[in-house]
Short mmCIF file of C-alpha atoms in Angstrom, two decimals:
data_model
loop_
_atom_site.label_atom_id
_atom_site.label_comp_id
_atom_site.label_asym_id
_atom_site.label_seq_id
_atom_site.Cartn_x
_atom_site.Cartn_y
_atom_site.Cartn_z
CA MET A 22 2.81 2.93 -33.94
CA ASN A 23 5.66 5.37 -34.17
CA ASN A 24 5.28 7.41 -31.03
CA MET A 25 4.01 5.46 -28.11
CA LEU A 26 4.51 8.26 -25.60
CA HIS A 27 2.57 10.87 -27.61
CA GLY A 28 -1.09 11.62 -27.04
CA GLU A 29 -3.36 14.27 -28.55
CA LEU A 30 -2.44 17.06 -26.13
CA VAL A 31 0.54 15.82 -24.16
CA HIS A 32 3.61 13.69 -24.45
CA LEU A 33 5.41 11.84 -21.69
CA THR A 34 9.12 12.44 -21.17
CA VAL A 35 11.91 11.80 -18.71
CA GLU A 36 13.70 14.91 -17.45
CA ASP A 37 16.78 15.52 -15.34
CA PRO A 38 16.20 15.86 -11.59
CA GLU A 39 17.22 19.54 -11.56
CA VAL A 40 14.54 20.37 -14.15
CA MET A 41 11.86 18.54 -12.17
CA ALA A 42 13.08 19.88 -8.83
CA LYS A 43 12.29 23.45 -9.91
CA LYS A 44 8.70 22.48 -10.68
CA PHE A 45 8.27 20.27 -7.62
CA THR A 46 9.39 23.10 -5.37
CA LEU A 47 6.74 25.40 -6.84
CA TRP A 48 3.92 22.85 -7.07
CA ASN A 49 4.39 21.71 -3.48
CA GLN A 50 3.75 25.25 -2.28
CA ASP A 51 0.22 24.74 -3.64
CA ALA A 52 -1.19 22.94 -0.58
CA GLY A 53 -4.55 22.37 -2.25
CA TRP A 54 -2.83 20.47 -5.05
CA VAL A 55 -0.89 18.36 -2.53
CA ARG A 56 -4.18 17.46 -0.85
CA PHE A 57 -5.49 15.92 -4.07
CA LEU A 58 -2.27 14.03 -4.56
CA ASP A 59 -1.06 12.76 -1.22
CA SER A 60 -2.28 11.75 2.22
CA GLU A 61 0.95 13.15 3.66
CA PRO A 62 0.77 16.76 4.76
CA SER A 63 2.37 19.26 2.42
CA ARG A 64 5.99 19.93 3.30
CA LEU A 65 7.78 22.97 2.01
CA LEU A 66 10.98 21.32 0.90
CA SER A 67 13.73 23.34 -0.73
CA GLU A 68 14.74 22.91 -4.35
CA LYS A 69 17.99 21.31 -3.19
CA LYS A 70 16.10 18.75 -1.11
CA TRP A 71 13.67 17.97 -3.94
CA GLN A 72 16.58 17.39 -6.28
CA GLU A 73 18.14 14.90 -3.85
CA TRP A 74 14.77 13.21 -3.39
CA LEU A 75 14.20 12.95 -7.13
CA GLU A 76 17.70 11.63 -7.80
CA LYS A 77 17.15 8.86 -5.28
CA ASP A 78 13.68 8.14 -6.61
CA LEU A 79 14.81 7.95 -10.23
CA GLU A 80 17.43 5.34 -9.36
CA LYS A 81 14.57 2.94 -8.66
CA SER A 82 12.96 3.73 -12.00
CA GLY A 83 12.37 0.76 -14.23
CA SER A 84 12.55 -1.90 -11.54
CA ASP A 85 9.54 -1.44 -9.33
CA GLN A 86 8.40 1.96 -10.50
CA ILE A 87 8.27 4.11 -13.60
CA PHE A 88 8.16 7.88 -13.61
CA PHE A 89 7.36 10.25 -16.50
CA THR A 90 6.87 13.98 -16.73
CA ILE A 91 3.90 15.32 -18.69
CA LYS A 92 4.56 17.98 -21.29
CA ASP A 93 2.07 20.07 -23.25
CA ILE A 94 2.74 19.30 -26.93
CA GLU A 95 1.90 22.83 -28.08
CA SER A 96 4.11 24.81 -25.69
CA GLU A 97 6.50 22.09 -24.47
CA ALA A 98 5.70 23.30 -20.93
CA LEU A 99 6.23 20.80 -18.14
CA ILE A 100 2.77 20.55 -16.58
CA GLY A 101 2.78 17.46 -14.33
CA PHE A 102 3.92 13.91 -13.79
CA ILE A 103 2.56 10.39 -14.12
CA GLY A 104 4.06 7.18 -12.81
CA LEU A 105 3.64 3.56 -11.95
CA PHE A 106 4.47 2.29 -8.50
CA ASP A 107 3.94 -1.06 -6.78
CA LEU A 108 4.88 -2.53 -10.14
CA TYR A 109 4.65 -6.33 -9.78
CA LYS A 110 6.03 -7.45 -13.12
CA THR A 111 5.49 -11.17 -12.56
CA GLN A 112 1.86 -10.53 -11.60
CA GLY A 113 1.33 -7.99 -14.38
CA ASP A 114 -0.12 -5.48 -11.94
CA ALA A 115 0.77 -1.89 -11.10
CA MET A 116 -0.64 1.21 -9.43
CA VAL A 117 -0.72 4.44 -11.39
CA ALA A 118 -0.55 7.99 -10.04
CA ILE A 119 -0.93 11.26 -11.91
CA ALA A 120 -0.82 14.93 -10.99
CA LEU A 121 -0.97 18.15 -12.96
CA GLY A 122 0.94 20.80 -11.06
CA GLU A 123 -0.03 23.60 -13.44
CA ARG A 124 -3.57 24.65 -12.58
CA ASP A 125 -4.07 26.37 -15.95
CA PHE A 126 -4.16 22.90 -17.49
CA TRP A 127 -6.87 21.47 -15.21
CA GLY A 128 -10.27 20.48 -16.56
CA LYS A 129 -9.19 20.61 -20.22
CA GLY A 130 -8.44 16.96 -20.93
CA TYR A 131 -4.68 17.04 -20.39
CA GLY A 132 -4.73 14.59 -17.48
CA THR A 133 -7.13 12.28 -19.26
CA ASP A 134 -4.88 12.31 -22.33
CA ALA A 135 -1.78 11.58 -20.23
CA MET A 136 -3.56 8.66 -18.55
CA ARG A 137 -4.55 7.23 -21.94
CA VAL A 138 -0.91 7.33 -23.01
CA MET A 139 0.16 5.67 -19.75
CA LEU A 140 -2.44 2.90 -20.17
CA ARG A 141 -1.17 2.20 -23.67
CA TYR A 142 2.42 2.07 -22.40
CA GLY A 143 1.46 -0.20 -19.50
CA PHE A 144 -0.61 -2.62 -21.54
CA ASN A 145 1.34 -2.63 -24.81
CA GLU A 146 4.91 -2.23 -23.60
CA LEU A 147 4.97 -3.62 -20.05
CA ASN A 148 2.32 -6.22 -20.92
CA LEU A 149 0.46 -5.53 -17.70
CA ARG A 150 -2.80 -7.38 -17.09
CA ARG A 151 -4.30 -4.61 -15.00
CA MET A 152 -3.64 -1.22 -13.47
CA GLY A 153 -5.11 0.17 -10.30
CA LEU A 154 -5.24 3.53 -8.60
CA ILE A 155 -6.31 5.25 -5.41
CA VAL A 156 -8.28 8.50 -5.52
CA PHE A 157 -9.63 10.51 -2.61
CA GLU A 158 -13.40 10.82 -2.42
CA TYR A 159 -13.20 14.63 -2.38
CA ASN A 160 -11.67 14.65 -5.87
CA PRO A 161 -14.65 14.09 -8.23
CA ARG A 162 -12.87 15.73 -11.16
CA ALA A 163 -10.18 13.04 -11.05
CA ILE A 164 -12.76 10.28 -10.61
CA ARG A 165 -14.62 11.41 -13.74
CA SER A 166 -11.38 11.49 -15.71
CA TYR A 167 -10.49 7.94 -14.62
CA GLU A 168 -13.98 6.69 -15.51
CA LYS A 169 -13.64 8.29 -18.93
CA VAL A 170 -10.52 6.27 -19.77
CA GLY A 171 -12.13 3.03 -18.57
CA PHE A 172 -11.33 2.57 -14.89
CA SER A 173 -14.07 1.07 -12.78
CA TYR A 174 -14.77 1.29 -9.08
CA GLU A 175 -13.31 -1.53 -6.95
CA GLY A 176 -14.12 -0.42 -3.42
CA ARG A 177 -13.52 2.16 -0.73
CA VAL A 178 -11.28 2.27 2.33
CA ARG A 179 -13.59 3.80 4.91
CA GLY A 180 -12.37 6.90 6.70
CA ALA A 181 -8.78 6.43 5.56
CA MET A 182 -8.01 10.09 5.97
CA GLN A 183 -8.88 12.97 8.25
CA ARG A 184 -8.87 16.49 6.84
CA ASP A 185 -10.64 19.65 8.01
CA GLY A 186 -12.11 17.64 10.88
CA LYS A 187 -13.84 15.12 8.62
CA ARG A 188 -13.09 11.53 7.73
CA TRP A 189 -12.74 10.78 4.02
CA ASP A 190 -12.62 7.50 2.08
CA TYR A 191 -10.01 6.29 -0.38
CA LEU A 192 -11.57 4.96 -3.56
CA PHE A 193 -9.87 2.11 -5.38
CA MET A 194 -10.31 1.89 -9.14
CA GLY A 195 -8.94 -0.60 -11.63
CA ILE A 196 -8.82 -1.40 -15.31
CA LEU A 197 -8.09 -4.78 -16.87
CA ARG A 198 -6.20 -5.14 -20.10
CA ASP A 199 -9.22 -6.87 -21.64
CA GLU A 200 -11.47 -3.95 -20.73
CA TRP A 201 -8.98 -1.51 -22.19
CA LEU A 202 -8.81 -3.53 -25.42
CA ALA A 203 -12.60 -3.75 -25.60
CA ASN A 204 -12.86 0.02 -25.18
CA GLY A 205 -10.74 0.37 -28.30
CA ILE A 206 -9.12 3.50 -26.99
CA MET A 207 -5.92 4.39 -28.81
CA ILE A 208 -4.95 0.86 -29.66
CA ASP A 209 -3.07 1.86 -32.76
CA MET B 24 -10.75 -0.15 34.52
CA SER B 25 -7.09 -0.33 35.43
CA ILE B 26 -4.39 1.54 33.55
CA ASP B 27 -1.83 -0.93 34.92
CA LYS B 28 -2.32 -3.86 32.57
CA GLN B 29 -0.26 -6.26 30.50
CA LEU B 30 -0.93 -5.39 26.86
CA PHE B 31 1.37 -8.10 25.49
CA ASP B 32 0.11 -11.12 27.43
CA GLY B 33 -2.63 -13.19 25.83
CA LYS B 34 -4.44 -16.36 26.82
CA LEU B 35 -2.42 -18.80 24.72
CA ILE B 36 0.44 -16.63 23.53
CA ASP B 37 2.52 -13.65 24.49
CA LEU B 38 3.83 -10.92 22.21
CA ARG B 39 7.57 -10.61 22.69
CA PRO B 40 10.58 -9.04 20.95
CA ILE B 41 12.70 -10.76 18.33
CA ASP B 42 15.25 -13.28 19.65
CA HIS B 43 18.22 -12.67 17.33
CA GLU B 44 19.93 -15.86 18.48
CA LYS B 45 17.22 -18.46 18.13
CA ASP B 46 14.51 -17.12 15.80
CA PRO B 47 16.44 -16.98 12.49
CA GLN B 48 16.77 -20.79 12.31
CA VAL B 49 13.05 -21.23 12.85
CA GLU B 50 11.93 -18.48 10.49
CA SER B 51 14.28 -19.58 7.71
CA ARG B 52 12.56 -22.96 7.85
CA TRP B 53 9.12 -21.31 7.55
CA THR B 54 10.17 -19.35 4.46
CA HIS B 55 10.65 -22.60 2.56
CA ASP B 56 6.86 -22.93 2.63
CA LEU B 57 6.16 -20.88 -0.49
CA THR B 58 2.41 -20.90 0.11
CA LEU B 59 3.16 -18.89 3.25
CA MET B 60 5.54 -16.61 1.35
CA ARG B 61 2.90 -15.99 -1.32
CA SER B 62 0.35 -15.04 1.32
CA LEU B 63 2.73 -12.45 2.79
CA SER B 64 3.84 -10.67 -0.38
CA HIS B 65 3.09 -10.29 -4.08
CA LYS B 66 6.77 -10.30 -4.91
CA ILE B 67 8.39 -13.47 -6.22
CA ALA B 68 8.13 -16.14 -3.49
CA MET B 69 11.64 -17.16 -2.41
CA PRO B 70 12.96 -19.00 0.64
CA GLN B 71 15.41 -17.11 2.84
CA SER B 72 18.58 -18.39 4.47
CA VAL B 73 19.34 -17.99 8.18
CA ALA B 74 21.80 -15.19 7.38
CA GLN B 75 19.19 -13.38 5.28
CA ILE B 76 16.67 -13.60 8.11
CA LYS B 77 19.25 -12.21 10.55
CA LYS B 78 19.78 -9.26 8.24
CA LYS B 79 16.02 -8.80 7.88
CA TYR B 80 15.66 -8.65 11.67
CA GLU B 81 18.32 -5.94 11.85
CA ALA B 82 16.44 -3.96 9.22
CA ILE B 83 13.10 -4.42 11.01
CA GLU B 84 14.46 -3.19 14.34
CA LYS B 85 16.20 -0.26 12.66
CA LYS B 86 12.91 0.68 11.06
CA VAL B 87 10.94 0.27 14.29
CA ASP B 88 13.46 2.51 16.01
CA GLU B 89 13.89 5.18 13.34
CA SER B 90 10.71 5.42 11.28
CA LYS B 91 8.25 5.20 14.17
CA ASN B 92 5.60 3.86 11.83
CA LEU B 93 6.14 0.15 12.41
CA PHE B 94 5.46 -2.15 15.36
CA HIS B 95 6.73 -5.70 15.04
CA PHE B 96 6.06 -8.45 17.59
CA THR B 97 6.90 -12.12 17.70
CA ILE B 98 4.18 -14.50 18.84
CA ARG B 99 5.32 -17.01 21.49
CA ASP B 100 3.62 -19.96 23.12
CA LYS B 101 2.73 -19.09 26.71
CA GLN B 102 3.78 -22.53 27.95
CA ASP B 103 7.23 -23.03 26.45
CA ASN B 104 8.00 -19.65 24.81
CA ARG B 105 8.49 -21.26 21.40
CA TYR B 106 8.42 -18.97 18.37
CA LEU B 107 5.07 -19.39 16.60
CA GLY B 108 4.86 -16.43 14.25
CA PHE B 109 4.84 -12.69 13.99
CA ILE B 110 2.33 -9.86 13.88
CA ARG B 111 3.00 -6.28 12.84
CA ILE B 112 1.33 -2.95 12.30
CA GLU B 113 3.11 -1.28 9.41
CA GLY B 114 2.88 1.87 7.34
CA ILE B 115 1.24 3.79 10.16
CA GLU B 116 0.05 7.23 9.08
CA TRP B 117 -0.14 9.14 12.33
CA THR B 118 -1.84 12.12 10.71
CA HIS B 119 -4.82 9.97 9.78
CA GLY B 120 -4.69 7.27 12.46
CA MET B 121 -4.30 4.51 9.92
CA GLY B 122 -2.21 1.33 9.91
CA ASN B 123 -1.82 -1.95 8.05
CA LEU B 124 -1.80 -5.32 9.73
CA LYS B 125 0.28 -8.34 8.84
CA LEU B 126 0.09 -11.68 10.63
CA ALA B 127 1.76 -15.05 10.14
CA VAL B 128 1.75 -18.29 12.07
CA GLY B 129 4.79 -19.99 10.57
CA ASP B 130 4.21 -23.72 10.93
CA GLU B 131 1.18 -25.16 9.19
CA ALA B 132 0.78 -27.59 12.11
CA GLU B 133 0.38 -24.68 14.52
CA ARG B 134 -2.48 -23.04 12.62
CA ASN B 135 -6.13 -23.27 13.64
CA LYS B 136 -5.20 -23.57 17.30
CA GLY B 137 -6.22 -20.05 18.26
CA PHE B 138 -2.70 -18.57 18.39
CA GLY B 139 -3.34 -16.11 15.56
CA GLY B 140 -6.70 -15.03 16.97
CA ASP B 141 -5.19 -14.47 20.39
CA ALA B 142 -2.36 -12.39 18.89
CA LEU B 143 -4.81 -10.40 16.76
CA GLN B 144 -6.96 -9.53 19.80
CA LEU B 145 -3.91 -8.19 21.61
CA VAL B 146 -2.76 -6.15 18.64
CA LEU B 147 -6.24 -4.71 18.00
CA ARG B 148 -6.36 -3.52 21.60
CA PHE B 149 -2.83 -2.14 21.26
CA ALA B 150 -3.72 -0.35 18.01
CA PHE B 151 -6.94 1.20 19.27
CA ASN B 152 -6.35 1.76 22.98
CA GLU B 153 -2.61 2.39 23.06
CA LEU B 154 -1.79 3.90 19.65
CA ASN B 155 -5.24 5.54 19.32
CA LEU B 156 -5.52 4.56 15.66
CA TYR B 157 -8.82 5.25 13.86
CA ARG B 158 -8.67 2.17 11.65
CA LEU B 159 -6.61 -0.88 10.64
CA SER B 160 -6.40 -2.49 7.21
CA ALA B 161 -5.42 -5.99 6.15
CA VAL B 162 -4.76 -7.17 2.60
CA VAL B 163 -5.61 -10.78 1.82
CA ASP B 164 -5.45 -12.71 -1.43
CA GLU B 165 -8.58 -14.41 -2.70
CA ASP B 166 -6.73 -17.74 -2.83
CA ASN B 167 -6.30 -17.56 0.96
CA GLN B 168 -9.86 -18.23 2.11
CA PRO B 169 -8.89 -19.24 5.67
CA ALA B 170 -7.32 -15.79 6.20
CA LEU B 171 -10.38 -14.03 4.75
CA ARG B 172 -12.66 -15.96 7.10
CA PHE B 173 -10.28 -15.30 10.01
CA PHE B 174 -10.30 -11.51 9.62
CA LYS B 175 -14.08 -11.36 9.06
CA ARG B 176 -14.61 -13.47 12.17
CA HIS B 177 -12.63 -10.88 14.13
CA GLY B 178 -14.72 -7.97 12.92
CA PHE B 179 -12.98 -6.87 9.72
CA MET B 180 -15.18 -5.82 6.80
CA GLU B 181 -14.38 -6.38 3.15
CA GLU B 182 -13.79 -2.95 1.58
CA VAL B 183 -11.96 -3.33 -1.72
CA ARG B 184 -11.54 -6.01 -4.36
CA CYS B 185 -8.71 -5.42 -6.81
CA ARG B 186 -10.00 -7.61 -9.59
CA LYS B 187 -7.63 -10.28 -10.92
CA ALA B 188 -4.60 -8.57 -9.39
CA LEU B 189 -2.84 -11.90 -8.94
CA LEU B 190 -1.76 -14.47 -11.47
CA ARG B 191 -0.82 -17.73 -9.78
CA ASP B 192 -0.62 -21.23 -11.16
CA GLY B 193 -2.20 -20.00 -14.38
CA GLN B 194 -5.22 -18.60 -12.61
CA THR B 195 -6.19 -15.06 -11.67
CA TRP B 196 -7.34 -14.04 -8.19
CA ASP B 197 -8.64 -10.86 -6.62
CA VAL B 198 -6.75 -9.03 -3.87
CA VAL B 199 -9.12 -8.18 -1.04
CA HIS B 200 -8.66 -5.23 1.33
CA LEU B 201 -10.36 -5.50 4.70
CA GLY B 202 -10.76 -2.89 7.38
CA ILE B 203 -11.88 -2.43 10.95
CA LEU B 204 -12.66 0.92 12.57
CA ARG B 205 -11.97 1.71 16.20
CA ASP B 206 -15.71 2.19 16.85
CA GLU B 207 -16.50 -1.22 15.40
CA TRP B 208 -13.86 -2.84 17.55
CA LEU B 209 -15.15 -1.03 20.65
CA ALA B 210 -18.69 -2.24 19.94
CA LEU B 211 -17.44 -5.81 19.62
CA ASN B 212 -15.22 -5.74 22.68
CA ALA B 213 -16.81 -3.27 25.08
CA GLY B 214 -13.63 -1.22 25.03
CA GLY B 215 -11.33 -4.19 25.30
CA GLU B 216 -12.35 -4.63 28.93
CA ASN B 217 -14.35 -7.84 28.64
CA GLU B 218 -11.40 -10.07 29.35
#
């Protein structure tokens, strides 16, 4: 394999904090997007603050977390990010999180493609045994995408979140290396 | 129902603050039991020196004071005040009324005597009647069956099974997430008033 970080539609890169900070500042003004991504309420942080935050966050990269930006291959536009956190290297387990900040790229397979690339990186480069994720129950589009790449349902944290006066569950999903290999998705 | 009540006094134990003078010696000894260390974290199990524990206590109290999303209590024998273990609610998300529970009785010889159950009852009441949380979670490894039984006995329900998330001694184990809702706790305890 000559380009492990390239998929069909996207490739994963690492960018300087100032490049990401510009995007993060914009994306975080999209409160609906933040609601799919985070249980924390949207905060309107300045570009300066995001840059500081990202600089600090990237220092941890490689040890217990890994952070990539997602770029559209065709236009080279920066459209989102994907990362591993709670990376327990000795256990071979990690949690994955993904978000596409650019709404024009939703529902067209870009996220699914990025996740496939991340799975290949996790299983073939980090030698993980499994990856897990949390998705909110009000995000069926994400759930379908995760199912498509081979994640299966592992349980739900009842009423973990309150939004718009309702309680919502967290869904846990996971994929084992063996399942990923059996699926035969992008092994080469 | 009296508002003037002792939330930190149990039947067998009391919840008390850290004793920076005496506790580090005791806790450092506990950390040499790697089975205990494994049950508390998925990081590499390592014993901790007295000095390391002292530093950890400083960090805990700093976090309790500054972050406001952690409550940490030591568990002490009601008779002689000896340090038995600790119990904490961590990662509290105030927006959603959610917290995570961690509990340890340090000495193997002190387990199964009701200390942990007594401490848990106090902390459940504290979480639901004082902090007004909606739910509490606890994460337990599949290789720790006594802890799984313990939480279920106290009203926690199994919610999530992260399949084979642990690799220990050449064997894989699930990581189990349990949860209890305020309403479930109220139903079990009649509002925490059936003392």
